[in-house]
Coordinates of N, CA and C in Angstrom, one line a residue:
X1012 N -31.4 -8.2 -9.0 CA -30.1 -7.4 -8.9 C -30.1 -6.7 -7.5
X1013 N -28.9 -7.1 -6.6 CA -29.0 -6.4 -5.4 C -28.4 -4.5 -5.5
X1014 N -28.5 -4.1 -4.6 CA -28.6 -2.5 -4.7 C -27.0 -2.3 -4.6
X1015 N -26.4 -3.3 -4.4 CA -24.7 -3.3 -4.2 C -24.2 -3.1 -5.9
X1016 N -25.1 -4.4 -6.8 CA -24.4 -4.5 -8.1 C -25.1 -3.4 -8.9
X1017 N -26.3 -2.4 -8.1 CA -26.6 -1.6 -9.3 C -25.8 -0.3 -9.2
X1018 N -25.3 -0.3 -7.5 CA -23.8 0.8 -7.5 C -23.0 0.3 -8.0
X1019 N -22.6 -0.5 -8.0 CA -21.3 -1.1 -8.6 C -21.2 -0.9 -10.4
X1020 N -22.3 -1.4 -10.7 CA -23.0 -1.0 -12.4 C -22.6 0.3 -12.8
X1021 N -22.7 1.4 -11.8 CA -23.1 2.8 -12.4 C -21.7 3.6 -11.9
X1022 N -21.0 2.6 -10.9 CA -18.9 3.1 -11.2 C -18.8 2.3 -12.2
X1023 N -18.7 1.2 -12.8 CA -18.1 0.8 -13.8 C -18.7 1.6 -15.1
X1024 N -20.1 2.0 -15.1 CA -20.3 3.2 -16.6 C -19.8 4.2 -16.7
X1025 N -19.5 4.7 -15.2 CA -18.4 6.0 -15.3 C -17.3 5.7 -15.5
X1026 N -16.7 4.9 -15.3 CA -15.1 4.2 -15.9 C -15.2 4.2 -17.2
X1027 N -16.3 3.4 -17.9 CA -16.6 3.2 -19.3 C -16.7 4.9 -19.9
X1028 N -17.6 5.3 -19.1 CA -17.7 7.1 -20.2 C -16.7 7.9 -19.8
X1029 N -15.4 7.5 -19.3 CA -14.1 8.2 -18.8 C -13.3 7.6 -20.1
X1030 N -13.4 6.4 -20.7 CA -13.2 5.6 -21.7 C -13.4 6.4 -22.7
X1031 N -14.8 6.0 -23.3 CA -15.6 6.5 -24.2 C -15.2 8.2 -24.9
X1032 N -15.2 8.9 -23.9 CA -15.5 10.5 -24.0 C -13.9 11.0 -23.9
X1033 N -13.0 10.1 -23.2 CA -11.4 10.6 -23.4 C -11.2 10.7 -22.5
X1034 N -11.8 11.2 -21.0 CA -11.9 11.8 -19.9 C -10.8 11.5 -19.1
X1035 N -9.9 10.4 -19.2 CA -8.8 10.0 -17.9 C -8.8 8.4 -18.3
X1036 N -8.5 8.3 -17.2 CA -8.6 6.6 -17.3 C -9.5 6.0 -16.6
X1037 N -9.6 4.2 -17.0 CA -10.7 3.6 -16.7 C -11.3 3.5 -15.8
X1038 N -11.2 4.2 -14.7 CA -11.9 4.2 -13.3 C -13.3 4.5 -13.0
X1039 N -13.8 4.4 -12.3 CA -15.1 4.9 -11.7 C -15.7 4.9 -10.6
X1040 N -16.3 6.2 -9.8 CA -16.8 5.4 -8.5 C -17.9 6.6 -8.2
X1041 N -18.9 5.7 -7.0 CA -19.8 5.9 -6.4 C -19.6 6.1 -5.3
X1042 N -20.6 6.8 -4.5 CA -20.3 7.1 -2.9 C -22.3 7.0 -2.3
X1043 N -22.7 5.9 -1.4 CA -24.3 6.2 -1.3 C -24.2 6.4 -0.4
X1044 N -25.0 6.7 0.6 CA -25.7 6.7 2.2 C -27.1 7.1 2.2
X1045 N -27.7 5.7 2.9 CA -29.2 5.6 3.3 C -29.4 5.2 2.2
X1046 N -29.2 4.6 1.1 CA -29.6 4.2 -0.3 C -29.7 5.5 -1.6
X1047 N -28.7 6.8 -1.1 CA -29.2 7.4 -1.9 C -27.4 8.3 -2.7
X1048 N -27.5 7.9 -3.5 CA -26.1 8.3 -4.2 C -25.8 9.9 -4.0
X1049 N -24.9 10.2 -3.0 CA -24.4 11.3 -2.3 C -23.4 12.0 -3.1
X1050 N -22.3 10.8 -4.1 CA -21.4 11.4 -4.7 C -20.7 10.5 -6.0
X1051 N -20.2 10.8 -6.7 CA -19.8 10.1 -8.2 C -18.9 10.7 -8.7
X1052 N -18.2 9.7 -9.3 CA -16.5 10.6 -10.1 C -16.0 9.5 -11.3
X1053 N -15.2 10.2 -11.9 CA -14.4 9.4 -12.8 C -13.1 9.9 -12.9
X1054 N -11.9 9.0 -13.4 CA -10.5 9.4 -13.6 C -10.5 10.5 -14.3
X1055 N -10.3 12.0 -13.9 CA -9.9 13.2 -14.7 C -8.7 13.3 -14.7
X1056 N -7.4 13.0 -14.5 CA -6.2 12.9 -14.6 C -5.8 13.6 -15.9
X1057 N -6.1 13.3 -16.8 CA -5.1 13.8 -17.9 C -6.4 14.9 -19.0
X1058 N -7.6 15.3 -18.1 CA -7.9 16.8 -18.7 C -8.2 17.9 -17.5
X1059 N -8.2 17.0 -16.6 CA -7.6 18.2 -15.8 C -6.2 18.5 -15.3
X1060 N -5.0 17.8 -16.2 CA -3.8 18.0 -15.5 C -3.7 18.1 -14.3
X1061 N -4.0 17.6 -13.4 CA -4.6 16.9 -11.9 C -3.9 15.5 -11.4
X1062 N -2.8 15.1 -11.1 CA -2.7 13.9 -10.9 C -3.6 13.0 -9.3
X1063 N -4.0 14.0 -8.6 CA -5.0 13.3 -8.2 C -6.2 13.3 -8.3
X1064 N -6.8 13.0 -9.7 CA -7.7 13.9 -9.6 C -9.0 12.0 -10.5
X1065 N -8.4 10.8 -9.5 CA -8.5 9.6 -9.8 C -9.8 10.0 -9.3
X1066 N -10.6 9.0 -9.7 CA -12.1 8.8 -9.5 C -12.8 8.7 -7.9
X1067 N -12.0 7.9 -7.6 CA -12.4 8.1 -5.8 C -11.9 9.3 -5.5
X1068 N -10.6 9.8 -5.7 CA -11.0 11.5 -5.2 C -12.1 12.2 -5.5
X1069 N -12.5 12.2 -6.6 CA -13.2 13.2 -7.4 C -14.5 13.0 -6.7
X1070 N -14.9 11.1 -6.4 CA -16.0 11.0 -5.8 C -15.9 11.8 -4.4
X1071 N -15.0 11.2 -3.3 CA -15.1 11.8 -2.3 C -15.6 13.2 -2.1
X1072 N -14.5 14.2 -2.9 CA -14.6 15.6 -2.9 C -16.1 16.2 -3.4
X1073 N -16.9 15.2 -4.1 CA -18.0 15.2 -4.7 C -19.1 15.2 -3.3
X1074 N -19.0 13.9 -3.0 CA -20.0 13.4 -1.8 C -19.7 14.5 -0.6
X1075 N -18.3 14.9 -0.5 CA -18.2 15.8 1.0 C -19.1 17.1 0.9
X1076 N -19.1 17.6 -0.7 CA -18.8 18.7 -0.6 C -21.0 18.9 -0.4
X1077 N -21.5 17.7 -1.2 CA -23.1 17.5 -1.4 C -23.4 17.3 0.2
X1078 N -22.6 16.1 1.1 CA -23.1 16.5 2.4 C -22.7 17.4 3.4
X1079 N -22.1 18.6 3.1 CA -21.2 19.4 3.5 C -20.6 19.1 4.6
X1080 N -19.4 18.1 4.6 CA -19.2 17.0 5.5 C -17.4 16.7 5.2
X1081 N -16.5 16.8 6.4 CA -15.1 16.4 5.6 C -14.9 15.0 6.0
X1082 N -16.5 14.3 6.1 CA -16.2 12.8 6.7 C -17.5 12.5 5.8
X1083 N -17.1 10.6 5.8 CA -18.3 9.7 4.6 C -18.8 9.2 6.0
X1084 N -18.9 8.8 7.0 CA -19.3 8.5 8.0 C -20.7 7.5 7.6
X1085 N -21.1 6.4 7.4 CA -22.1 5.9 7.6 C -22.3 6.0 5.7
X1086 N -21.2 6.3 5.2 CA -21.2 5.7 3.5 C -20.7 4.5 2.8
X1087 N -21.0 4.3 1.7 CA -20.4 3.0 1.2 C -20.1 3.6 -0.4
X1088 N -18.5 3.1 -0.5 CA -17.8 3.6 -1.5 C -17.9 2.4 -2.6
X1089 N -18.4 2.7 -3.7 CA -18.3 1.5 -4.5 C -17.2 2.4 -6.0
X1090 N -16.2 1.4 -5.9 CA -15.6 1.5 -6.7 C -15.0 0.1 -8.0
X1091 N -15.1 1.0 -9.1 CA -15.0 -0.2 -10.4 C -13.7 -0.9 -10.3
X1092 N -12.6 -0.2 -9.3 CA -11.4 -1.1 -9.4 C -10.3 -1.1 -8.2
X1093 N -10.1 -1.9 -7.6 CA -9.0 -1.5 -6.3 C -8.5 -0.5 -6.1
X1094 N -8.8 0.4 -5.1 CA -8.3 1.5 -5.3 C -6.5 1.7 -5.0
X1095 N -6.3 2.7 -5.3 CA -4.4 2.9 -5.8 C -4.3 3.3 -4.1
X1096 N -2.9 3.1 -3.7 CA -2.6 4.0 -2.7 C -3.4 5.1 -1.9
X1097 N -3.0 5.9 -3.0 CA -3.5 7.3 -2.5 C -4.8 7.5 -2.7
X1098 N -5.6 6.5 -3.5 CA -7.4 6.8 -3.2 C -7.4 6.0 -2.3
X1099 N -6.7 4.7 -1.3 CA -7.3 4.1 -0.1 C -6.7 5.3 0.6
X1100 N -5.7 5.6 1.2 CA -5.4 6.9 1.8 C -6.3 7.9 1.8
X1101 N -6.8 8.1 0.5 CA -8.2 9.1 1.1 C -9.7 8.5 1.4
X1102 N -9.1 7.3 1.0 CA -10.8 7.0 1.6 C -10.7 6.5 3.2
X1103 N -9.7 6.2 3.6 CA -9.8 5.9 5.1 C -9.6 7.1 5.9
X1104 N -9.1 8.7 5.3 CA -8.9 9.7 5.7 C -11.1 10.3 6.0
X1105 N -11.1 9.8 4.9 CA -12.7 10.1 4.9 C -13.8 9.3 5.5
X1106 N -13.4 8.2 6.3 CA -13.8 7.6 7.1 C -15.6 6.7 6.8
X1107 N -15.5 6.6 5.3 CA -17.2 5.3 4.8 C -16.6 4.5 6.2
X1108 N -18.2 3.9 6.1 CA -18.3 2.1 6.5 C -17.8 1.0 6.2
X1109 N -17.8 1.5 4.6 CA -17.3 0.4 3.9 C -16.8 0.5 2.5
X1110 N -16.6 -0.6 1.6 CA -15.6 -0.1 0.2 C -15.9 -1.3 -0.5
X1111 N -16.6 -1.0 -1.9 CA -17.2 -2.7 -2.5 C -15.9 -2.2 -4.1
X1112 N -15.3 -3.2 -4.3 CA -14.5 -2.8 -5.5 C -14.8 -4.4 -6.8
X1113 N -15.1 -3.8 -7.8 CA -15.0 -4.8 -9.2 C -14.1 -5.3 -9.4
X1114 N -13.2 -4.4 -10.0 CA -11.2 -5.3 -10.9 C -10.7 -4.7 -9.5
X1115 N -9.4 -5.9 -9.8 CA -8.7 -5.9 -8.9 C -7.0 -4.9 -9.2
X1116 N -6.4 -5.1 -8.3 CA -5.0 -4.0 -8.9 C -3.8 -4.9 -10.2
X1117 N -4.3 -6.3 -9.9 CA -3.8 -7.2 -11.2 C -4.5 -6.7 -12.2
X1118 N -5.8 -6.8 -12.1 CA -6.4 -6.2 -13.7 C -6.2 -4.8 -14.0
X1119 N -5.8 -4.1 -13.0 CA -5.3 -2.6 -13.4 C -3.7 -3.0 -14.0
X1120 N -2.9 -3.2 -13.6 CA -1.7 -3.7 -13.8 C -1.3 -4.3 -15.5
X1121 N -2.3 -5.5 -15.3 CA -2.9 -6.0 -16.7 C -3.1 -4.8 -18.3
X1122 N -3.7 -3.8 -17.7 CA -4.1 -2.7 -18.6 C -3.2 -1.2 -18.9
X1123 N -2.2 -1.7 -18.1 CA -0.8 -0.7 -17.9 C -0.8 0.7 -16.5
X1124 N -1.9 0.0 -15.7 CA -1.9 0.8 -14.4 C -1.3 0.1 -13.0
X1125 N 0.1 -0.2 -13.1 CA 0.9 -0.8 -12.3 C 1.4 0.1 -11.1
X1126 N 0.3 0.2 -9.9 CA 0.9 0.8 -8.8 C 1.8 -0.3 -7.9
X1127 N 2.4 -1.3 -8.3 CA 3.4 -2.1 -7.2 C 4.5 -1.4 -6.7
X1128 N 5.1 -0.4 -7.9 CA 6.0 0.3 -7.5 C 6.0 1.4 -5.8
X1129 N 4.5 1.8 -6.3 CA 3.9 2.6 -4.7 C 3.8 1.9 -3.7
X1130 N 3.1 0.7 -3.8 CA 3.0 -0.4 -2.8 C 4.8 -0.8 -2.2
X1131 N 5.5 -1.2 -2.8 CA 7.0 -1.6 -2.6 C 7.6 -0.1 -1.8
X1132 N 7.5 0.7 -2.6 CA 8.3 2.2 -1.9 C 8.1 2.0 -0.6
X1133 N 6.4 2.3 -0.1 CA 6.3 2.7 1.6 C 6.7 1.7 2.5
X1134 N 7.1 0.4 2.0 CA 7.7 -0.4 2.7 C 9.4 -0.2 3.4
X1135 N 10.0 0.4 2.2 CA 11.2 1.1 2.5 C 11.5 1.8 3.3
X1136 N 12.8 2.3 4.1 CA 13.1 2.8 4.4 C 13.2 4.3 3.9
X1137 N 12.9 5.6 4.4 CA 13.4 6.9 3.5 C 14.7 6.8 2.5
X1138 N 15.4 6.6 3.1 CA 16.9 6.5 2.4 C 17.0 5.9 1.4
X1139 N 16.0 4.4 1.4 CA 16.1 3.9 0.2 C 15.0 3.8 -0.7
X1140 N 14.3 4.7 -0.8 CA 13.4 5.1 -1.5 C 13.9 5.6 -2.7
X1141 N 12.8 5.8 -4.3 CA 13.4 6.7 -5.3 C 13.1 8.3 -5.0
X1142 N 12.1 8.2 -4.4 CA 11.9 9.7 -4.0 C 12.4 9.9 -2.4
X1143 N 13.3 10.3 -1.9 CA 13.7 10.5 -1.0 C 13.4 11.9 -0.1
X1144 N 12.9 11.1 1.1 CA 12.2 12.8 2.1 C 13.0 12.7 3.1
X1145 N 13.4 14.5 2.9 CA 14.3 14.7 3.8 C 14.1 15.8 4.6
X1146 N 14.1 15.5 6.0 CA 13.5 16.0 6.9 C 14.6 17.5 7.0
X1147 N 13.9 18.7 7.3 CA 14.5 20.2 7.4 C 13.3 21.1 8.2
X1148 N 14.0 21.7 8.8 CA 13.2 22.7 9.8 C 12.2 21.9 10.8
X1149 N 12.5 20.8 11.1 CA 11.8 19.9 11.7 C 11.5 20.9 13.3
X1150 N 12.2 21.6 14.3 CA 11.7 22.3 15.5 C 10.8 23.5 15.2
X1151 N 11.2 24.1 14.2 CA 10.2 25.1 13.5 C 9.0 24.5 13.3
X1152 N 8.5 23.4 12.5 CA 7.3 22.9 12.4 C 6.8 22.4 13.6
X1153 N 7.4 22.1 14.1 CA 6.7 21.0 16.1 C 6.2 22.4 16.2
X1154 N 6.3 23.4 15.9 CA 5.7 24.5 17.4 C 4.6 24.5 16.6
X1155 N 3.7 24.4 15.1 CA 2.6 24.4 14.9 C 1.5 23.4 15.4
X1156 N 2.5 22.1 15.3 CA 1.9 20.9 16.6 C 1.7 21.2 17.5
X1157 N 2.2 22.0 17.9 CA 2.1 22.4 19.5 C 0.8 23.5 19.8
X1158 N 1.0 24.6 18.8 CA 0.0 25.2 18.6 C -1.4 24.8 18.5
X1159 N -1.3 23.5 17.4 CA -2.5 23.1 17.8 C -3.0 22.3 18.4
X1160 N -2.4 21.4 19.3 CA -2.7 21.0 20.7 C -3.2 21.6 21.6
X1161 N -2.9 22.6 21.5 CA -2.8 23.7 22.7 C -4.3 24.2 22.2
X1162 N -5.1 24.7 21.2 CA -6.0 25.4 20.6 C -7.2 24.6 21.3
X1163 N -7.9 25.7 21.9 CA -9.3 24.9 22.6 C -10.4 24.9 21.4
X1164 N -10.4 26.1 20.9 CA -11.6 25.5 19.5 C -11.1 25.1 17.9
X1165 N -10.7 23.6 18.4 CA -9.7 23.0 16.9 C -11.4 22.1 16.5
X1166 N -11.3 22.4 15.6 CA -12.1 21.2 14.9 C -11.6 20.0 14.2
X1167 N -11.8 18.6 15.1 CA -10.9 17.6 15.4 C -11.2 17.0 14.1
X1168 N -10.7 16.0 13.4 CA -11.1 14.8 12.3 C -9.6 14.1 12.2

């Protein structure tokens, strides 16, 4: 067994004991660097009344907080199922190496976790979105842009 399928093994038992125990939904995921598991999560969504509170978040926020780090830099995220939208969003915000995933977003789909609708939205236009963002106080906000451009000790990421 390579050291890929034995992270991959131990996100899909946290999917399983997110199953098992009631925890959220089927998800799971691992976070290693240097061969050594940094961070681990499973879908808490529906006991922590959290809607992002999907397994790769939980991992991320897990692994950042173990390497007191708001970057995975030089990590490898293994996750038990394609990640949704907004866990690739935070995983490329959080910048791993890399991303090894089990099921795919058909077998999520399959099981009644159909993100196409998120996928289809960002392609849209605002306007024709179902959630519609409407831009207000837009020159009031530029001057915090500005502010922090301007700021010589910003801590960049």
């Amino acid at each position: 067994m390579t050291p890929e399928e034995t992270y991959m093994r131990l996100a899909i038992r946290l999917a399983q004991k997110s199953v098992d125990e009631n925890l959220g939904g089927p998800f799971g995921c691992v976070i290693v660097k240097d061969g050594r598991i940094v961070g681990e999560g499973f879908n808490q969504v529906t006991t922590t009344n959290d809607p992002t509170a999907h397994a790769e978040v939980v991992a991320i926020r897990n692994a950042c907080q173990n390497l007191e780090s708001f970057q995975l830099e030089g990590c490898s995220v293994y996750t038990s199922c394609e990640p949704c939208p907004m866990c690739l969003g935070a995983i490329y915000w959080a910048r791993p190496s890399e991303i090894y995933m089990a099921a795919t977003r058909d077998d999520a789909a399959a099981a009644g976790f159909d993100d196409e609708m998120f996928y289809s939205e960002f392609f849209r236009p605002n306007e024709q979105r179902h959630l519609k963002l409407k831009s207000i106080l837009r020159s009031e906000s530029q001057k915090v842009f500005k502010s922090w451009v301007a700021k010589p000790d910003k801590i960049e990421y």
